[in-house]
Amino acid sequence: GEDVEQSLFLSVREGDSSVINCTYTDSSSTYLYWYKQEPGAGLQLLTYIFSNMDMKQDQRLTVLLNKKDKHLSLRIADTQTGDSAIYFCAESMLSGNNDMRFGAGTRLTVKP
Amino acid sequence: SQTIHQWPATLVQPVGSPLSLECTVEGTSNPNLYWYRQAAGRGLQLLFYSIGIDQISSEVPQNLSASRPQDRQFILSSKKLLLSDSGFYLCAWSVSGRANVLTFGAGSRLTVL
């Protein structure tokens, strides 16, 4: 199975909060990331969190890390239609240049 | 500022034809370079990564090859495409020591018919 797991789909109404969840298996992960991919485009880094942090907030984005449960979440407050995209969770141990592992991505659909 | 260019953006090729996708990075020196493939509904699969000129590691056995003839140029190639090579190919770069943050190109969509 995948080292990083995410639900494939999430649908919310405009103005609501979105919560995208991710679980990972490697307890030695050093950094955890959220990337956003808009249709037909590459991935854009949204935010990342170091493994010794529990939370990181950046404007409408809040990242929560539960290291004990190996659970990472991304909360988007006041979700807008422009937030519709695929969101990828990723982990890295920084043990080398090829160790970043991505989840399959969660497709967020924001309905007006 | 750093930028990454990837082309062509879209490619339709017949089975058995060759392939060349190119990626260049500007505004940084000695980047780590990566080729990923994204299949529908699946995560990103790392195909190749490179820490320097002519230093390339392959992550999965496949029909593709990569080359890095210059510090900021990374090329993905195939001599004979297979139907299973269809997908969305993403080039990315990173700098060692910066939380391994990847910066991606816009991607190249390859359809093999």
Coordinates of C-alpha atoms in Angstrom, one line a residue:
Chain A
G1 CA 0.0 0.0 0.0
E2 CA 0.9 3.7 -0.2
D3 CA 3.2 5.2 2.4
V4 CA 1.1 8.3 2.4
E5 CA -2.7 8.0 2.3
Q6 CA -5.4 10.5 1.5
S7 CA -9.0 10.4 0.6
L8 CA -9.4 11.0 -3.1
F9 CA -12.4 13.4 -3.0
L10 CA -13.8 16.2 -0.8
S11 CA -16.7 18.5 -1.7
V12 CA -17.6 21.6 0.3
R13 CA -19.8 24.6 -0.1
E14 CA -18.3 28.0 -0.7
G15 CA -17.6 29.8 2.7
D16 CA -17.4 26.6 4.7
S17 CA -14.2 25.2 6.1
S18 CA -12.4 22.3 4.3
V19 CA -10.4 19.7 6.1
I20 CA -8.1 17.5 4.1
N21 CA -6.6 14.6 6.0
C22 CA -3.5 12.5 5.4
T23 CA -1.8 9.6 7.2
Y24 CA 1.8 8.5 6.8
T25 CA 3.7 5.5 7.9
D26 CA 7.3 6.6 8.5
S27 CA 7.8 7.9 12.0
S28 CA 11.2 9.3 11.1
S29 CA 9.7 11.8 8.7
T30 CA 11.3 15.1 9.2
Y31 CA 9.1 17.4 7.1
L32 CA 5.5 17.1 6.0
Y33 CA 4.2 19.2 3.1
W34 CA 1.0 20.2 1.4
Y35 CA 1.1 20.9 -2.3
K36 CA -1.7 22.3 -4.5
Q37 CA -2.3 21.3 -8.1
E38 CA -4.7 23.3 -10.3
P39 CA -6.0 21.7 -13.5
G40 CA -3.4 21.1 -16.1
A41 CA -0.6 22.7 -14.0
G42 CA 2.3 21.6 -11.9
L43 CA 2.3 21.4 -8.1
Q44 CA 2.6 24.4 -6.0
L45 CA 3.9 24.3 -2.4
L46 CA 1.3 25.6 0.0
T47 CA 3.0 25.0 3.3
Y48 CA 5.2 22.6 5.2
I49 CA 5.7 21.7 8.8
F50 CA 8.7 20.4 10.7
S51 CA 8.0 17.3 12.6
N52 CA 8.6 18.9 16.0
M53 CA 5.7 21.3 15.5
D54 CA 2.0 20.6 16.2
M55 CA 0.5 23.4 14.3
K56 CA 1.3 26.0 11.7
Q57 CA -1.1 28.7 10.5
D58 CA -0.8 30.9 7.5
Q59 CA -3.7 33.1 6.7
R60 CA -6.6 30.8 5.8
L61 CA -4.5 27.7 6.0
T62 CA -4.0 25.7 9.2
V63 CA -1.8 22.6 9.3
L64 CA -2.2 20.2 12.3
L65 CA 0.3 17.4 12.9
N66 CA -0.4 14.5 15.3
K67 CA 2.9 12.8 15.3
K68 CA 1.8 10.0 17.6
D69 CA -1.0 9.0 15.2
K70 CA 1.1 10.0 12.1
H71 CA -1.8 12.2 11.0
L72 CA -1.6 15.4 9.1
S73 CA -4.4 17.7 8.2
L74 CA -4.9 20.9 6.2
R75 CA -7.8 23.2 7.1
I76 CA -8.8 25.8 4.7
A77 CA -11.0 28.5 6.3
D78 CA -13.7 30.3 4.2
T79 CA -13.2 28.0 1.2
Q80 CA -13.5 29.8 -2.1
T81 CA -14.2 28.4 -5.6
G82 CA -10.6 29.2 -6.4
D83 CA -9.5 26.7 -3.9
S84 CA -10.8 23.9 -6.1
A85 CA -7.8 21.8 -6.9
I86 CA -6.0 18.6 -6.0
Y87 CA -4.1 18.7 -2.7
F88 CA -1.1 16.5 -2.2
C89 CA 0.3 15.5 1.1
A90 CA 4.0 14.5 1.1
E91 CA 6.6 13.5 3.6
S92 CA 10.4 13.6 3.6
M93 CA 13.1 12.4 5.9
L94 CA 15.9 14.5 4.3
S95 CA 18.0 11.4 4.4
G96 CA 18.7 11.8 0.7
N97 CA 17.5 13.6 -2.4
N98 CA 15.0 11.0 -3.5
D99 CA 13.0 10.2 -0.3
M100 CA 10.0 12.5 -0.7
R101 CA 6.8 10.4 -0.8
F102 CA 3.5 11.8 -2.1
G103 CA 0.0 10.7 -1.4
A104 CA -2.4 10.2 -4.3
G105 CA -4.0 13.6 -3.8
T106 CA -7.4 14.8 -2.6
R107 CA -9.6 16.5 -5.2
L108 CA -11.3 19.4 -3.5
T109 CA -14.5 20.6 -5.2
V110 CA -16.0 23.9 -3.9
K111 CA -19.7 24.4 -4.8
P112 CA -21.1 27.9 -5.0
Chain B
S1 CA 14.3 34.8 -8.7
Q2 CA 14.3 31.1 -9.7
T3 CA 12.1 29.8 -12.5
I4 CA 11.6 26.4 -14.1
H5 CA 10.6 25.8 -17.7
Q6 CA 9.3 22.6 -19.1
W7 CA 8.3 21.8 -22.7
P8 CA 6.5 20.8 -24.6
A9 CA 3.3 21.3 -22.6
T10 CA 1.4 18.8 -24.6
L11 CA 2.5 16.0 -26.8
V12 CA 0.7 13.3 -28.8
Q13 CA 3.0 10.6 -30.1
P14 CA 2.5 7.2 -31.8
V15 CA 3.6 4.0 -30.2
G16 CA 7.2 3.3 -31.1
S17 CA 8.2 6.9 -31.7
P18 CA 11.0 8.6 -29.7
L19 CA 10.4 11.1 -26.9
S20 CA 12.3 14.1 -25.6
L21 CA 11.0 16.3 -22.8
E22 CA 13.1 19.2 -21.7
C23 CA 13.4 21.1 -18.4
T24 CA 15.6 24.0 -17.5
V25 CA 16.0 25.9 -14.3
E26 CA 17.1 29.6 -14.0
G27 CA 18.3 31.6 -11.1
T28 CA 20.0 28.9 -9.1
S29 CA 23.2 26.8 -9.3
N30 CA 23.7 23.1 -8.8
P31 CA 20.1 22.3 -8.1
N32 CA 18.8 18.8 -7.5
L33 CA 16.6 17.9 -10.5
Y34 CA 13.7 15.4 -10.7
W35 CA 11.4 13.8 -13.2
Y36 CA 8.0 12.6 -11.8
R37 CA 5.1 10.9 -13.5
Q38 CA 1.6 11.5 -12.4
A39 CA -1.0 8.9 -13.4
A40 CA -4.7 9.7 -13.0
G41 CA -5.9 9.2 -9.4
R42 CA -2.5 8.3 -8.2
G43 CA 0.3 10.1 -6.5
L44 CA 3.5 11.2 -8.0
Q45 CA 6.0 8.5 -9.0
L46 CA 9.6 9.6 -8.9
L47 CA 11.3 8.4 -12.2
F48 CA 14.7 10.0 -12.0
Y49 CA 16.7 12.4 -9.9
S50 CA 20.0 14.1 -10.4
I51 CA 22.4 15.8 -8.0
G52 CA 24.8 17.0 -10.6
I53 CA 25.8 16.9 -14.3
D54 CA 25.8 13.4 -15.6
Q55 CA 24.8 12.1 -12.1
I56 CA 21.4 10.5 -12.5
S57 CA 19.7 7.9 -10.5
S58 CA 16.8 5.8 -11.7
E59 CA 14.0 4.9 -9.3
V60 CA 12.0 2.5 -11.3
P61 CA 12.9 0.2 -14.2
Q62 CA 11.2 1.5 -17.3
N63 CA 11.2 2.5 -20.9
L64 CA 12.5 5.9 -20.2
S65 CA 15.9 7.5 -19.6
A66 CA 17.2 10.8 -18.4
S67 CA 20.2 13.0 -19.1
R68 CA 21.7 16.1 -17.6
P69 CA 24.1 17.6 -20.1
Q70 CA 24.3 20.9 -18.3
D71 CA 23.9 22.0 -14.7
R72 CA 20.4 23.4 -15.1
Q73 CA 19.1 21.2 -17.9
F74 CA 17.3 17.9 -17.4
I75 CA 16.0 15.8 -20.3
L76 CA 13.6 12.9 -20.3
S77 CA 13.8 10.6 -23.3
S78 CA 12.6 7.4 -24.8
K79 CA 13.8 5.6 -27.9
K80 CA 10.4 3.8 -28.4
L81 CA 7.3 4.9 -26.6
L82 CA 4.8 2.4 -25.2
L83 CA 1.1 3.0 -24.6
S84 CA 1.8 2.8 -20.9
D85 CA 4.1 5.8 -21.1
S86 CA 1.1 8.1 -21.4
G87 CA 0.8 10.4 -18.4
F88 CA 1.6 13.8 -17.0
Y89 CA 5.3 14.4 -16.5
L90 CA 6.6 16.9 -14.0
C91 CA 10.0 18.3 -13.7
A92 CA 11.1 19.7 -10.3
W93 CA 14.1 21.2 -8.6
S94 CA 15.3 21.6 -5.1
V95 CA 18.2 22.9 -3.2
S96 CA 19.9 20.6 -0.6
G97 CA 19.3 21.8 3.0
R98 CA 16.2 23.8 2.3
A99 CA 13.7 21.5 3.8
N100 CA 13.8 19.5 0.6
V101 CA 11.1 21.8 -0.9
L102 CA 10.4 20.9 -4.5
T103 CA 9.5 23.6 -7.1
F104 CA 7.6 22.1 -10.0
G105 CA 7.4 23.0 -13.6
A106 CA 4.0 23.3 -15.3
G107 CA 4.1 19.7 -16.6
S108 CA 4.0 17.9 -19.9
R109 CA 1.0 15.8 -20.9
L110 CA 2.0 12.9 -23.1
T111 CA -0.5 10.9 -24.9
V112 CA 0.8 7.8 -26.7
L113 CA -1.6 6.4 -29.4

